[in-house]
PDB file of C-alpha atoms in Angstrom:
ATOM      1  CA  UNK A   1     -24.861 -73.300 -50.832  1.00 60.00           C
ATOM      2  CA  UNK A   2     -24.266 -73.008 -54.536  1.00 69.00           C
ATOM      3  CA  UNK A   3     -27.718 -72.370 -55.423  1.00 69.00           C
ATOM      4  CA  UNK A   4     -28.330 -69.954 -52.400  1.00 70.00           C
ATOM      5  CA  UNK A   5     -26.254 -67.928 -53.854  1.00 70.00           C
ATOM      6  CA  UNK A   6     -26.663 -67.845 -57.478  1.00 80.00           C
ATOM      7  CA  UNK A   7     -30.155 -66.813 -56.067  1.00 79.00           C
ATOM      8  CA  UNK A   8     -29.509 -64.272 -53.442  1.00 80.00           C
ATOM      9  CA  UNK A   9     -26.989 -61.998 -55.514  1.00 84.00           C
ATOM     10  CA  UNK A  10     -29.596 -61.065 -57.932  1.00 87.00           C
ATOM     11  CA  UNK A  11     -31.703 -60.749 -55.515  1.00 87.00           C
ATOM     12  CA  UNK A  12     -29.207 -58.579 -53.123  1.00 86.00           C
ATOM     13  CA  UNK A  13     -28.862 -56.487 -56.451  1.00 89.00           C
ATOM     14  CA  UNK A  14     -32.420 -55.912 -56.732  1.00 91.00           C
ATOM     15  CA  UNK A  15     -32.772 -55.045 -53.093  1.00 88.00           C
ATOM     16  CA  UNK A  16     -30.249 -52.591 -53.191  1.00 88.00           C
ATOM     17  CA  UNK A  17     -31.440 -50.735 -56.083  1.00 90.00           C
ATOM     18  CA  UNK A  18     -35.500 -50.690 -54.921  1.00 89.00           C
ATOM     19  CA  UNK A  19     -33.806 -48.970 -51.190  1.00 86.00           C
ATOM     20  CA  UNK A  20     -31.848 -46.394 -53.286  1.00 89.00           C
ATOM     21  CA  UNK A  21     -35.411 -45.431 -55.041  1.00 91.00           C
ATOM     22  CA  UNK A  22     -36.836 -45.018 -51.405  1.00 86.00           C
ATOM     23  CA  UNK A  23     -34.257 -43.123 -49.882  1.00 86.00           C
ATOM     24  CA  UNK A  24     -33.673 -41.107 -53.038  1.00 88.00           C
ATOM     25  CA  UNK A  25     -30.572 -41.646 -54.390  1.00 91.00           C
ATOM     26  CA  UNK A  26     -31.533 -40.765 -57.753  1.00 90.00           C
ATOM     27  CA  UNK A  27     -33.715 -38.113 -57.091  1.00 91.00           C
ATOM     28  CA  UNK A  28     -37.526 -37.508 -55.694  1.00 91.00           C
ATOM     29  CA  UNK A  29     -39.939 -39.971 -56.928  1.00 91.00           C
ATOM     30  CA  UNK A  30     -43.808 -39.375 -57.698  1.00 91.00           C
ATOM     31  CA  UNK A  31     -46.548 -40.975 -55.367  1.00 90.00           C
ATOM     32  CA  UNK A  32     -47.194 -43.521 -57.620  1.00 93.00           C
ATOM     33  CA  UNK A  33     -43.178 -44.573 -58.031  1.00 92.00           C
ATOM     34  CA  UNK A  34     -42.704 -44.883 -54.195  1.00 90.00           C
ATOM     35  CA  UNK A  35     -45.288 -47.209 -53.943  1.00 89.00           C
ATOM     36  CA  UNK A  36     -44.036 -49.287 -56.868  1.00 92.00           C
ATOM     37  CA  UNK A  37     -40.812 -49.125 -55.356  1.00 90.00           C
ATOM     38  CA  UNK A  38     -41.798 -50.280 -52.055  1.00 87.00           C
ATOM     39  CA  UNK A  39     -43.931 -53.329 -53.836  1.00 88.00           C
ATOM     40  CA  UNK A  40     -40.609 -54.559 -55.185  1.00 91.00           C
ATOM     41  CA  UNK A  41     -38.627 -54.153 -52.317  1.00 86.00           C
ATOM     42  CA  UNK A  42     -41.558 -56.004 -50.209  1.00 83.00           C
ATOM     43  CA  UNK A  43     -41.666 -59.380 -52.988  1.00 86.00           C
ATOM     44  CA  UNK A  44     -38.105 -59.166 -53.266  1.00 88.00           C
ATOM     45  CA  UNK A  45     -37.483 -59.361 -49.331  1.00 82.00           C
ATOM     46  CA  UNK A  46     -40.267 -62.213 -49.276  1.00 80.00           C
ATOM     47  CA  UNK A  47     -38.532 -64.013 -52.423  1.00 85.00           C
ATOM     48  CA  UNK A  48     -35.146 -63.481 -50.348  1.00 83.00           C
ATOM     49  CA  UNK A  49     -37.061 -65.287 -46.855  1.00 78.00           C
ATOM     50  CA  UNK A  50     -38.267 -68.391 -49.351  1.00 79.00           C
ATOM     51  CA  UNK A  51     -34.978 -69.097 -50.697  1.00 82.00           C
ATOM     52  CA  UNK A  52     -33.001 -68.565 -47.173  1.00 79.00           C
ATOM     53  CA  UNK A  53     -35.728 -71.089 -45.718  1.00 76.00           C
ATOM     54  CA  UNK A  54     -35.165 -73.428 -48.355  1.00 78.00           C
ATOM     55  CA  UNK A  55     -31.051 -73.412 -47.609  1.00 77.00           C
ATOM     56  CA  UNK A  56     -31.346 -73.946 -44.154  1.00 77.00           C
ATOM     57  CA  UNK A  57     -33.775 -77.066 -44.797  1.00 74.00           C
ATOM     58  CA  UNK A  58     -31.011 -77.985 -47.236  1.00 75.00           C
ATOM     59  CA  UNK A  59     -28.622 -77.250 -44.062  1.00 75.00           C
ATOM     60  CA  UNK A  60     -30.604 -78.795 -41.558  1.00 72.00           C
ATOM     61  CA  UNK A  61     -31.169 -82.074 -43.680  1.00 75.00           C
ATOM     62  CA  UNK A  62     -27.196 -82.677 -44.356  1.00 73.00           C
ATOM     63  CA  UNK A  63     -26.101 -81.621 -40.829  1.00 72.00           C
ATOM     64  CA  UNK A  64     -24.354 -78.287 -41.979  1.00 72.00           C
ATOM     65  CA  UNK A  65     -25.876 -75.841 -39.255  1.00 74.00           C
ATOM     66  CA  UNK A  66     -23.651 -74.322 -37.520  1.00 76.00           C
ATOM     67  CA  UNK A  67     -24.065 -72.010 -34.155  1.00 78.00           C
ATOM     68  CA  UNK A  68     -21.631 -69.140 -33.556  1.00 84.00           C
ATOM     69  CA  UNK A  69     -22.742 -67.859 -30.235  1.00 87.00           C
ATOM     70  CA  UNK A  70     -21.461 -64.275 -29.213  1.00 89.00           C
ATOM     71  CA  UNK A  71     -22.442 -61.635 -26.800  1.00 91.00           C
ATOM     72  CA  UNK A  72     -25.054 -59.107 -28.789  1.00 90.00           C
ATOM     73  CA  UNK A  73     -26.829 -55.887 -28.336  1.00 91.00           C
ATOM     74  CA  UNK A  74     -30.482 -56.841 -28.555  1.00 88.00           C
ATOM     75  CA  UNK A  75     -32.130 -53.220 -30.089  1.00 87.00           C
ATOM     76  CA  UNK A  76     -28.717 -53.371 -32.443  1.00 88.00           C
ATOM     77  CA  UNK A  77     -29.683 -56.715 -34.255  1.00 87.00           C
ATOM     78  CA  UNK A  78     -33.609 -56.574 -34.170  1.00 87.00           C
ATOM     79  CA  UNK A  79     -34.037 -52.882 -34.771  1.00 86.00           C
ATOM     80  CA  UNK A  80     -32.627 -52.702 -38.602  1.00 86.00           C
ATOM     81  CA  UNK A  81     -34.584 -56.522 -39.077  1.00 85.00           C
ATOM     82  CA  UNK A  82     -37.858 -55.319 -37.909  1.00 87.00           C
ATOM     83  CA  UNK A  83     -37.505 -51.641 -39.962  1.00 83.00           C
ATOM     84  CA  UNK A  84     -37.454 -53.777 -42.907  1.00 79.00           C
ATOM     85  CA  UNK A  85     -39.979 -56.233 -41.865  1.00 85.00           C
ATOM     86  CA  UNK A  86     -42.753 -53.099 -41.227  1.00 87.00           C
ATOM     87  CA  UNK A  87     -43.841 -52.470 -44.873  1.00 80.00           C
ATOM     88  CA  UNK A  88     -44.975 -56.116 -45.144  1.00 80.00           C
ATOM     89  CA  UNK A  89     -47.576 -55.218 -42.307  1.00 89.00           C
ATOM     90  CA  UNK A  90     -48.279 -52.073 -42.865  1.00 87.00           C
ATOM     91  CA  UNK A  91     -49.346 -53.243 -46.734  1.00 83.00           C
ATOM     92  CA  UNK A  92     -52.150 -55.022 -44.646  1.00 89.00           C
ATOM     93  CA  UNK A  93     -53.155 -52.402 -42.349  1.00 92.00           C
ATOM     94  CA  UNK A  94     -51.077 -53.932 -39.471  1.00 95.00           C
ATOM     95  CA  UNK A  95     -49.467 -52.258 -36.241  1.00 95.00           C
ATOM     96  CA  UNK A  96     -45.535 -53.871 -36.093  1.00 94.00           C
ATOM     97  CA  UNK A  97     -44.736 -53.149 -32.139  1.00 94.00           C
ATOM     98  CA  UNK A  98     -41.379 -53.785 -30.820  1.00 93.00           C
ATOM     99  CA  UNK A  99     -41.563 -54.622 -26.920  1.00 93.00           C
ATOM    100  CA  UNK A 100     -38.114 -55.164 -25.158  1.00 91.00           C
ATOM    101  CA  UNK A 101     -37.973 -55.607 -21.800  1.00 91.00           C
ATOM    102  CA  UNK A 102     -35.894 -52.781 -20.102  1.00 90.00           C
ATOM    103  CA  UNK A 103     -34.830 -55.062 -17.207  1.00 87.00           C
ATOM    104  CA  UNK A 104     -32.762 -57.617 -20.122  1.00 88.00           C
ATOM    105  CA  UNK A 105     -29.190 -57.400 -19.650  1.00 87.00           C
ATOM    106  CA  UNK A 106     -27.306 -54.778 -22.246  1.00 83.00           C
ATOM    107  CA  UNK A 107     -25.435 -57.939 -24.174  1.00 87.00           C
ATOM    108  CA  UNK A 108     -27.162 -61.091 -24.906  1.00 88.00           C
ATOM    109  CA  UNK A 109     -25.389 -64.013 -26.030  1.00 86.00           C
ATOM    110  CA  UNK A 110     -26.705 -66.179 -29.073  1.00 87.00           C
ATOM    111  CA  UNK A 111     -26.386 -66.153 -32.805  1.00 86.00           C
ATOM    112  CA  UNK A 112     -27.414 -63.355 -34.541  1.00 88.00           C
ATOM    113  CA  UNK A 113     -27.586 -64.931 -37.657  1.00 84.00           C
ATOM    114  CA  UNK A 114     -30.176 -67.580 -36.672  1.00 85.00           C
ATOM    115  CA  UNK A 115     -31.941 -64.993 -34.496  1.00 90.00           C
ATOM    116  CA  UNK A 116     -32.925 -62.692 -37.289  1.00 88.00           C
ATOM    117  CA  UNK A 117     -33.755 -66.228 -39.297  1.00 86.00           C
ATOM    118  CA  UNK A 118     -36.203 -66.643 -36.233  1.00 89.00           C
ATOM    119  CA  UNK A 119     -37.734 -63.373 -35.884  1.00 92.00           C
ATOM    120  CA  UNK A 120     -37.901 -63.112 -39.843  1.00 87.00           C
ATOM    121  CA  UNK A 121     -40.094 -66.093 -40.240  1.00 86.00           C
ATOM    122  CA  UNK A 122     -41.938 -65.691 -37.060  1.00 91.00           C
ATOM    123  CA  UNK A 123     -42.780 -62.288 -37.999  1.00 92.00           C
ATOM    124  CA  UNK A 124     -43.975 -63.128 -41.564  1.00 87.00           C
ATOM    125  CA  UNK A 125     -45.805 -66.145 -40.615  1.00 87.00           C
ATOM    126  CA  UNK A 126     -47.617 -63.867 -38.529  1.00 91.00           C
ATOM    127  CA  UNK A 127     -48.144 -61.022 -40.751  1.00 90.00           C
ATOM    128  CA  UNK A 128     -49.436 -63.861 -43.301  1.00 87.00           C
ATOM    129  CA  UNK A 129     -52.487 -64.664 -41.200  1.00 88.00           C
ATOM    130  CA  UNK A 130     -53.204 -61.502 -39.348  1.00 92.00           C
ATOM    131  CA  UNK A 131     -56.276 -59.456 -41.215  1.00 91.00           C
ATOM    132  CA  UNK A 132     -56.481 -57.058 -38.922  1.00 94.00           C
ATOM    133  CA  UNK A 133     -54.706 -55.332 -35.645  1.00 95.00           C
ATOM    134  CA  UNK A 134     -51.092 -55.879 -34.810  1.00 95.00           C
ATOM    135  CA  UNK A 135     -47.799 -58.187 -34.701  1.00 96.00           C
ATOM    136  CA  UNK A 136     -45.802 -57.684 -31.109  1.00 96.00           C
ATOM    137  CA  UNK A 137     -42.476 -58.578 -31.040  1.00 94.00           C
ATOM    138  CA  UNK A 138     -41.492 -59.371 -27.091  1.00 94.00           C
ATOM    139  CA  UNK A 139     -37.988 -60.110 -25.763  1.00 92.00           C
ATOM    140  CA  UNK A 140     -38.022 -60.591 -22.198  1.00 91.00           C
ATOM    141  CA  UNK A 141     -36.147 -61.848 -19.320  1.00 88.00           C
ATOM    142  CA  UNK A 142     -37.213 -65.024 -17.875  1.00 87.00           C
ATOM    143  CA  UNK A 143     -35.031 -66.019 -14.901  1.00 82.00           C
ATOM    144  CA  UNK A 144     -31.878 -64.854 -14.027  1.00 81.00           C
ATOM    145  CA  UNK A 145     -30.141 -67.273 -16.544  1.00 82.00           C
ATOM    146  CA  UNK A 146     -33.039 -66.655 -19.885  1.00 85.00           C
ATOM    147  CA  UNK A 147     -34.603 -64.392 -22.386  1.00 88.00           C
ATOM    148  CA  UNK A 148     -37.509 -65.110 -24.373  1.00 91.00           C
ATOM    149  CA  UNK A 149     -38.766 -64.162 -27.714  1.00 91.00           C
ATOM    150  CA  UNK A 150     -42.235 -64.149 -28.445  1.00 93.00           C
ATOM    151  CA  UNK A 151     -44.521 -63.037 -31.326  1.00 94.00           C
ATOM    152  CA  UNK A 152     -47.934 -62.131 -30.239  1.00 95.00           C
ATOM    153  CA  UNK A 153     -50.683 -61.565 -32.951  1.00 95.00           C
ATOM    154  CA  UNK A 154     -54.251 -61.082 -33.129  1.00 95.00           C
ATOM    155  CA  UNK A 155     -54.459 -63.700 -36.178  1.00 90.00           C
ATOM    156  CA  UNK A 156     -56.560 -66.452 -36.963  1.00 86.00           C
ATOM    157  CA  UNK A 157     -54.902 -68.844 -34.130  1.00 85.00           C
ATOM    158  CA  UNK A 158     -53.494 -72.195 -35.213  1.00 82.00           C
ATOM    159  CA  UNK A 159     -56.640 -74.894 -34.373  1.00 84.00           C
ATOM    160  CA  UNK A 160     -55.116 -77.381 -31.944  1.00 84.00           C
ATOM    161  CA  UNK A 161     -55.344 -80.388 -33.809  1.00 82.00           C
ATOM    162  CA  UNK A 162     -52.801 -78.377 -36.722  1.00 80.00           C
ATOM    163  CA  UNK A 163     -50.343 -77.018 -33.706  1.00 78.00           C
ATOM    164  CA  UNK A 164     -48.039 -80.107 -33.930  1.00 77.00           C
ATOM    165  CA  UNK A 165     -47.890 -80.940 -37.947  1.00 80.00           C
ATOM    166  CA  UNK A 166     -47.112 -77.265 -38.746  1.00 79.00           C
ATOM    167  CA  UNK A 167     -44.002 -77.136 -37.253  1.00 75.00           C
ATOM    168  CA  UNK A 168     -42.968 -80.069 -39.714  1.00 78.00           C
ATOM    169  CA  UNK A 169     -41.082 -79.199 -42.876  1.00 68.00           C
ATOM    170  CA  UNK A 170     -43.382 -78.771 -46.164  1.00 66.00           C
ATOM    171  CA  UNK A 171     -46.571 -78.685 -43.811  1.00 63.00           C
ATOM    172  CA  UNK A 172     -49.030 -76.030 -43.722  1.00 64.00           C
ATOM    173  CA  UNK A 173     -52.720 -75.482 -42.840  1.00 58.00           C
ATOM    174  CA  UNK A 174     -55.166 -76.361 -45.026  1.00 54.00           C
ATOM    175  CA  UNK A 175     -58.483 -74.235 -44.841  1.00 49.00           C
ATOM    176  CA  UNK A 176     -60.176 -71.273 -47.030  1.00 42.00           C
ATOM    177  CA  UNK A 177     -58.175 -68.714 -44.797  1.00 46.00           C
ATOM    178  CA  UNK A 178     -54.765 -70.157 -45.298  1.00 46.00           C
ATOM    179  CA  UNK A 179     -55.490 -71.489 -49.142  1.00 42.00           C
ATOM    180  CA  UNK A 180     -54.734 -67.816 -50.122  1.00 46.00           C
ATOM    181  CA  UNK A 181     -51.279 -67.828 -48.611  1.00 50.00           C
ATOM    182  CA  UNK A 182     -48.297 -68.649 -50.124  1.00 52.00           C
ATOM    183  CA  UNK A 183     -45.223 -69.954 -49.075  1.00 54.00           C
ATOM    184  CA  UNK A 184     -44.048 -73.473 -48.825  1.00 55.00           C
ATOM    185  CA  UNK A 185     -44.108 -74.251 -45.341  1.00 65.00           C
ATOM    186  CA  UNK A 186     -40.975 -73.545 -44.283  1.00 73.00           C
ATOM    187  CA  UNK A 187     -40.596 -71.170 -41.405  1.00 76.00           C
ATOM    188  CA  UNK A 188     -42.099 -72.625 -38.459  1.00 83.00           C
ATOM    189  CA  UNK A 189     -40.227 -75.566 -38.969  1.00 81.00           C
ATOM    190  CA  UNK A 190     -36.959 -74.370 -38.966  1.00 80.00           C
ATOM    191  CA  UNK A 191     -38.026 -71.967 -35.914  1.00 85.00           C
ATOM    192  CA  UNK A 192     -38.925 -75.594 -34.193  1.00 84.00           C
ATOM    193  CA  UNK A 193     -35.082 -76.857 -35.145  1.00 81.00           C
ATOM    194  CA  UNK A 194     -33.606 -73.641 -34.315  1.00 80.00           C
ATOM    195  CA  UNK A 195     -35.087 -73.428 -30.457  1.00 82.00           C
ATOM    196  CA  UNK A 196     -35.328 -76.861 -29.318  1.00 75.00           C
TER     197      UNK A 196
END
């Protein structure tokens, strides 16, 4: 917990300042600035996702998570995630669609912390391996008593024989397509511990 946080306030810090550029808080900025400043914010939110993964593996692995389940607005907690998540695909050319189903009840109930952690590395994982087309976000009702999220994207696919091990910590895929990626295998294995 230490650690996460001797690593996020920099971070936070740095964050802050690269949205102020964007938004203009100290005045316009030439073409060539706003994409600069949009770079940083972009490696900054992905150095942000690496370290939060690697606290809640620290969590997971010394039985510190904890679920604080409360009624939520849906469009309230994805909408401001997802508006921050859209430069990362649009850097690539990629379409970031938001589906909610209209028929979901107005209040959910979960934890919106580990929601966002969900969306956040189900998103990226997909923008990591998508070259071309689009990253859905779904949240749907199944049943009177369940909601789904899903994250639909016209990727490379995960080959069957790799579906199982890379939803294990550390694990990732290993071919010429996913060589190029970084990251340390993380997400979809705290996504796994989150929803089962």
């Amino acid at each position: 917990a230490n650690l996460g946080h001797d690593l996020r306030s920099p971070l936070g810090a740095i964050i802050g300042y690269a949205d102020m550029l964007q938004d203009g808080s100290f005045g316009p900025m030439s073409e060539n600035q706003e994409k600069a400043s949009a770079e940083i914010l972009d490696a900054a939110n992905q150095l942000l996702s690496f370290i939060n993964n690697i606290v809640v593996q620290a969590q997971f692995e010394t039985g510190k998570i904890v679920l604080r389940e409360y009624p939520f607005d849906v469009v309230e907690v994805i909408g401001p995630l997802l508006s921050t998540l859209i430069f990362h695909a649009q850097k690539k050319g990629l379409a970031l669609v938001e589906d909610i189903d209209p028929s979901l009840p107005k209040k959910l109930f979960g934890d919106q912390f580990w929601l966002r952690q969900i969306v956040m590395n189900l998103v990226h994982n997909a923008v990591k391996f998508t070259k071309t087309g689009s990253v859905t976000v779904r949240f749907f009702k199944r049943g009177e008593d369940h909601w789904v999220i899903q994250v639909i994207d016209t990727g490379i696919g995960i080959p069957p024989e790799a579906q199982k091990r890379v939803f294990e910590a550390f694990e990732q895929m290993n071919s010429l397509e996913t060589t190029r990626q970084s990251g340390f295998g993380l997400g979809l294995s705290i996504v796994a511990k989150l929803t089962s």
